[in-house]
Short mmCIF file of C-alpha atoms (C1' of nucleotides) in Angstrom, two decimals:
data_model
loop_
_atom_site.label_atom_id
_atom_site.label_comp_id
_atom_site.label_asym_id
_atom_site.label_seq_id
_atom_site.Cartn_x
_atom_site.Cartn_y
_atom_site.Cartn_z
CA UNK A 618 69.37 142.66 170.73
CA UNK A 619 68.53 141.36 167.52
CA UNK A 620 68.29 144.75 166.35
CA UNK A 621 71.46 145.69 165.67
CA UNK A 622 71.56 145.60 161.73
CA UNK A 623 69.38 147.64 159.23
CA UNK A 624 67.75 146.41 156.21
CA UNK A 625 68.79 149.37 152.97
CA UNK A 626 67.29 147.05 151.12
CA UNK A 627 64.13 146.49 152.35
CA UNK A 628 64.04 150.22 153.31
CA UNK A 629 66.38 152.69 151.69
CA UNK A 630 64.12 155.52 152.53
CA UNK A 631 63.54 155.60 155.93
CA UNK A 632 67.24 155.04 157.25
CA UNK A 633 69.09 156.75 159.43
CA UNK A 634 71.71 158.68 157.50
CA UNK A 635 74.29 159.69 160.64
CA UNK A 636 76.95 157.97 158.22
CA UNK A 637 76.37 159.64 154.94
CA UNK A 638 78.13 162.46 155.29
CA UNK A 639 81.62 161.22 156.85
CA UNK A 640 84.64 162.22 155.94
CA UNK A 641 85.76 158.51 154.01
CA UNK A 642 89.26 159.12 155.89
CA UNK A 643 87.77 159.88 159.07
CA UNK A 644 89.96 157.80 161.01
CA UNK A 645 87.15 157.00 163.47
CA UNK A 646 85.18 155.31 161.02
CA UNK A 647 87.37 152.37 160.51
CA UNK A 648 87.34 151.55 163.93
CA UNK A 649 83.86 151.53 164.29
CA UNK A 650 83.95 149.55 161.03
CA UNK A 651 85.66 147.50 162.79
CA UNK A 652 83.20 147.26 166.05
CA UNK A 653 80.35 147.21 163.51
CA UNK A 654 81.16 143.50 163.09
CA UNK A 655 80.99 142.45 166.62
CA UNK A 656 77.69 144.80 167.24
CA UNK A 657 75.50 142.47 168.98
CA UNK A 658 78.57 141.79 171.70
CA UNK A 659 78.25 145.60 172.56
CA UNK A 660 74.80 145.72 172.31
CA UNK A 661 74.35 143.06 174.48
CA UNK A 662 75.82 145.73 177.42
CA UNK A 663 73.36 148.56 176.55
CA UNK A 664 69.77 146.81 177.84
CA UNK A 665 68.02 150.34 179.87
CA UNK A 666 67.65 147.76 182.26
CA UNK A 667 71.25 146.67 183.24
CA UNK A 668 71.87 149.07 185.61
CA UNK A 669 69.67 149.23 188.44
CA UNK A 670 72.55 151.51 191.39
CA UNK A 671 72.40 154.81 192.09
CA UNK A 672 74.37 155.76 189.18
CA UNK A 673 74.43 156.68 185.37
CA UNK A 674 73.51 153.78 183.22
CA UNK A 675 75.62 154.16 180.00
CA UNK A 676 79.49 155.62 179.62
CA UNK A 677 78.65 157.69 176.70
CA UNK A 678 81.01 156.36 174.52
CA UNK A 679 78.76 153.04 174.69
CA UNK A 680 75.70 154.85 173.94
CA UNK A 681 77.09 156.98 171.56
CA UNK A 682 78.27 153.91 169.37
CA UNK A 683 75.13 151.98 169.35
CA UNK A 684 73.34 154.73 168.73
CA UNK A 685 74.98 155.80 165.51
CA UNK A 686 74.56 152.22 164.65
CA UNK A 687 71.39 150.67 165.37
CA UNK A 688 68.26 151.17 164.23
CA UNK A 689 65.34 152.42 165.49
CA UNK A 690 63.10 149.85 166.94
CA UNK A 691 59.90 151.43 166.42
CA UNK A 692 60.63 152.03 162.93
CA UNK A 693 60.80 148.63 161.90
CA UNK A 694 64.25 148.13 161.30
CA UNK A 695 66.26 145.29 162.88
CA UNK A 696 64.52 142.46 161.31
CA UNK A 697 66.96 141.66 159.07
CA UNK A 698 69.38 140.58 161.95
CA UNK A 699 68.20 136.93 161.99
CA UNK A 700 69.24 136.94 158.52
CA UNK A 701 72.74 139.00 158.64
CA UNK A 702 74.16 136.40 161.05
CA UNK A 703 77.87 136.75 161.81
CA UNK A 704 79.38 134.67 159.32
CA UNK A 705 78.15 136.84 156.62
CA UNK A 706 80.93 139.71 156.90
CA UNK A 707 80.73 140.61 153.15
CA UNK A 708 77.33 141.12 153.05
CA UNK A 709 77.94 142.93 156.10
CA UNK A 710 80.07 145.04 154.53
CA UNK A 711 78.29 146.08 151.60
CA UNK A 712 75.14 147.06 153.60
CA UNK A 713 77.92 148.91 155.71
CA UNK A 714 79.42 150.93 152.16
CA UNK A 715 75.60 151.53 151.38
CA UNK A 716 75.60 153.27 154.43
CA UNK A 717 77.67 155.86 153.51
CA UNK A 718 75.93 157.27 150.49
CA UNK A 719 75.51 160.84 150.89
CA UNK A 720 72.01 161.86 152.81
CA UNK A 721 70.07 164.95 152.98
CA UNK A 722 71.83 166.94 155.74
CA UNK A 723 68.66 167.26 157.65
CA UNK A 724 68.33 162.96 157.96
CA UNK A 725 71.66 163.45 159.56
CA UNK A 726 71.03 166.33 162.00
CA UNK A 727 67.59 164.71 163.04
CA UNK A 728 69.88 161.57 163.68
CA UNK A 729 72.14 163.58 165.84
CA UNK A 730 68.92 164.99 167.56
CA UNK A 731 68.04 161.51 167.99
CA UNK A 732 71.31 160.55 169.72
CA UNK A 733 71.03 163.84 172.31
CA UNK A 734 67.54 162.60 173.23
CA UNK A 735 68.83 159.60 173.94
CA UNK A 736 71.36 160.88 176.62
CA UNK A 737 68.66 162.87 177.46
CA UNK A 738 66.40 160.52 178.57
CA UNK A 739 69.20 158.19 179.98
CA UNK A 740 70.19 160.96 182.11
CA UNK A 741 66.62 161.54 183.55
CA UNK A 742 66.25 157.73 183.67
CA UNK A 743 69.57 157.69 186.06
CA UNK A 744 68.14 160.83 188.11
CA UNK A 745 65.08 158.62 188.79
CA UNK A 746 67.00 155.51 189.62
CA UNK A 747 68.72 157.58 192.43
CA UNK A 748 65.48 159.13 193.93
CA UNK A 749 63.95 154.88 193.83
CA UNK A 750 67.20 154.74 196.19
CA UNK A 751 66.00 157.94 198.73
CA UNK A 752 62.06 156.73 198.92
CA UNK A 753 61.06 153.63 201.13
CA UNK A 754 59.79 150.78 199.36
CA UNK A 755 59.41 147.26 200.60
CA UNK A 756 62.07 144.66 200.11
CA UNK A 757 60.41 142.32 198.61
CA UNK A 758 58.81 145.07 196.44
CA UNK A 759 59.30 145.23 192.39
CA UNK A 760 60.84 148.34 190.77
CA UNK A 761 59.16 151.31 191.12
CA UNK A 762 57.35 153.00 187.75
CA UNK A 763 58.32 156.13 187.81
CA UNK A 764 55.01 157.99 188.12
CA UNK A 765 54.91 155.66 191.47
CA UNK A 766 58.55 156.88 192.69
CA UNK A 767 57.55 161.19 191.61
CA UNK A 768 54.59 160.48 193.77
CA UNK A 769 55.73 158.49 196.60
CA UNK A 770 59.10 160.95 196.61
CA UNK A 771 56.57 163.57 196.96
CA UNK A 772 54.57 161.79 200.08
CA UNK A 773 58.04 161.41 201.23
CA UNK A 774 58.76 164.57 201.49
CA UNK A 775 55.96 165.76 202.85
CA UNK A 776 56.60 164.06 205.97
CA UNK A 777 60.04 164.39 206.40
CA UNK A 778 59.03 168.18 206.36
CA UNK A 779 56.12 167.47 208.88
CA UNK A 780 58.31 165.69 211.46
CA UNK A 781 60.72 168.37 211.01
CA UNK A 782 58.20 170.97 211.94
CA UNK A 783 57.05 168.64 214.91
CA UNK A 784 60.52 168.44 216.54
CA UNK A 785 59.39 165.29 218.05
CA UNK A 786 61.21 161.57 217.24
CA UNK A 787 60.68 160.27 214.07
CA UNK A 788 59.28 157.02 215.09
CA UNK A 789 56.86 158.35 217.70
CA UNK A 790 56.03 160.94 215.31
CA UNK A 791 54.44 158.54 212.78
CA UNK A 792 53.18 155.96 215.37
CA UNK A 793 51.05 158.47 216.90
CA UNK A 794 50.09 159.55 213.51
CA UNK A 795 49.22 155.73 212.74
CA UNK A 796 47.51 155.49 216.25
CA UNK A 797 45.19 158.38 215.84
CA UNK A 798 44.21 156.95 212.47
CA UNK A 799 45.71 160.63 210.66
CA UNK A 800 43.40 162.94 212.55
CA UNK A 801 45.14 166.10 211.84
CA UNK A 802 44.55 167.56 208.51
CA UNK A 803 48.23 167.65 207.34
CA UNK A 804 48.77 164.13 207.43
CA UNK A 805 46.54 163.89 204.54
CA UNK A 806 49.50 164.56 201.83
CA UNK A 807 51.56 161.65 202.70
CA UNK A 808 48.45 159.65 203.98
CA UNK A 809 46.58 159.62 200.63
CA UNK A 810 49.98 157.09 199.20
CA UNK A 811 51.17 154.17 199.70
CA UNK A 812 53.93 155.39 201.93
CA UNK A 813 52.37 154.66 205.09
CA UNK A 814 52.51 150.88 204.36
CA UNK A 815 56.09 151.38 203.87
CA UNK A 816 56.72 153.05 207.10
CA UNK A 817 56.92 149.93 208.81
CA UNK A 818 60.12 148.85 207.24
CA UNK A 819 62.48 152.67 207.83
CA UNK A 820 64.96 152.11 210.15
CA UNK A 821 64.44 155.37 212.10
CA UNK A 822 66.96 154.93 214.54
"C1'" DT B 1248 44.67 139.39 175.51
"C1'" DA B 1249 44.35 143.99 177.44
"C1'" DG B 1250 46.59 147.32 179.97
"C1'" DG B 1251 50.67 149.37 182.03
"C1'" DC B 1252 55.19 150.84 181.44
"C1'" DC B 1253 58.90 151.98 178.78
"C1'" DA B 1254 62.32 153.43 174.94
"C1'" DT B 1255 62.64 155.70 170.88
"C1'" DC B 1256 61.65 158.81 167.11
"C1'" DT B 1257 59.91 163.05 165.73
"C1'" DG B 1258 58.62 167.87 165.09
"C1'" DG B 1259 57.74 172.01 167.49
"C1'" DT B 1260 59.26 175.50 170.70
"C1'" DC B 1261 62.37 177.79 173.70
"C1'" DC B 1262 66.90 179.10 175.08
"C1'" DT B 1263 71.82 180.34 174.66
"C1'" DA C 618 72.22 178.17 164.41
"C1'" DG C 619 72.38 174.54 167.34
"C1'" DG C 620 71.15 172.36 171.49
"C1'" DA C 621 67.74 171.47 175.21
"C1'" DC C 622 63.28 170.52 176.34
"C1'" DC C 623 58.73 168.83 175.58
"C1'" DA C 624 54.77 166.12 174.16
"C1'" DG C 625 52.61 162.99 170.85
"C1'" DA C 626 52.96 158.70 168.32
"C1'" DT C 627 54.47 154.11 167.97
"C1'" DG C 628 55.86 149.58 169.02
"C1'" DG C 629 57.97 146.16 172.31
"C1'" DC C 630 57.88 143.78 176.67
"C1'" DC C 631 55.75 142.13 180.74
"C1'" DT C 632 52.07 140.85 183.82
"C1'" DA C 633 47.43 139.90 185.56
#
DNA sequence: TAGGCCATCTGGTCCT
DNA sequence: AGGACCAGATGGCCTA
C-alpha cells in the first residue's frame, strides 16, 4: 500500500525503466500521469487477497497499471511513500519526468517480463481459488494453502473415482469405508489426508 | 521469534 | 524474437 512511489534518488540504478522509452506524445501517458497522482486509491483495490470467489482476481487493466507503476517490494523500493505524501504533487512530478529518462532496452523488456509473470501467477492464483471452491473443507476452516488444496483436490478425486467404480450411494459408500476403519487397500489414497475429517460436512444427497 | 505461506523479481529454458 | 513456463532468491505478513 505504501508502496506505491519509487525513490530515483535513493536508487537510480536499480529502477524499473518500463517508462523510459515512451513515446513523450503517447497519449496514454498523460492519463496515467494523471492516475499516477491518485496511486494509492487504485492500489488500495489490487491486495492478492481481495478476491476470495471463484473468479479472476484482477481486470487486467488494474493490474496492468499498477504494475507499470509500482515498485517492486522485494527490491526495496516503496519507502519513500511515507515521505511523498499527497500534497507534494511537484515533487511528484519531477520524480515522475525522471522516470522517463531513456533506459537500456533490456531494463524495459525485463519490466515487461515482469508484468506477464504477474498475470501469470494471478491467473494460476484464480485457477486455485476455483479448485478451494470444488474440495470439501470445513466451514469454520481458514483458507486453504495451496499445497493443502493440490493435495486434498487430489484425495478428492481419488474417491470420487472410487465411488464411481463402486456404483454404490455415496454416503453408504464412505460410511462403510469409515466403519471398516479403510480395510481395503484403495482407500489408502484419500485415507492418508485430511479429507476424511471433512467428509462429515458433504451434503451427499 | 521462528516457521509457513505468499508475491514478486529474475535469469534460464522451451515453445511458437 | 518474443512470450510462456519454471525454479531460485528475497522479503513481507501472519500465526503459534
Amino acid at each position: 500500500m505504501e508502496d506505491i512511489f519509487f525513490d530515483f534518488e535513493q536508487d537510480a540504478t536499480t529502477d524499473f525503466a518500463f517508462w523510459g522509452q515512451m513515446d513523450p506524445n503517447f497519449q496514454f501517458q498523460t492519463q496515467l500521469d494523471t492516475l499516477l497522482l491518485d496511486c494509492t486509491t487504485v492500489s488500495g483495490q489490487l491486495s492478492p487477497w481481495s478476491s476470495f470467489g471463484c473468479q479472476s482476481v484482477f481486470p487486467d487493466e488494474q493490474l496492468t497499471f499498477t504494475d507499470l507503476d509500482s515498485p517492486s517490494p522485494g527490491l526495496g523500493g516503496g519507502t519513500e511513500a511515507d515521505s511523498s505524501s499527497a500534497d507534494e504533487p511537484l515533487e511528484i512530478s519531477k520524480r515522475r519526468a525522471r522516470r522517463l529518462v531513456a533506459h537500456p532496452p533490456y531494463k524495459i523488456q525485463r519490466h515487461a517480463a515482469n508484468i506477464r509473470e504477474r498475470k501469470r501467477m494471478l491467473s494460476i492464483n484464480s485457477a486455485f481459488e476455483e479448485l478451494r471452491c470444488h474440495v470439501p473443507t470445513f466451514p469454520y476452516e481458514k483458507r486453504l494453502s495451496k499445497i493443502d488444496t493440490l493435495r486434498l483436490a487430489i484425495a478428492y478425486i481419488a474417491l470420487l473415482r472410487e465411488i464411481l467404480v463402486s456404483g454404490c450411494d455415496p454416503k453408504s459408500y464412505v460410511d462403510e469405508c469409515m466403519k471398516n476403519g479403510y480395510k481395503n487397500q484403495t482407500n489408502a489414497i484419500w485415507n492418508t489426508s485430511d479429507l476424511t475429517a471433512r467428509l462429515s460436512w458433504i451434503k451427499w444427497d
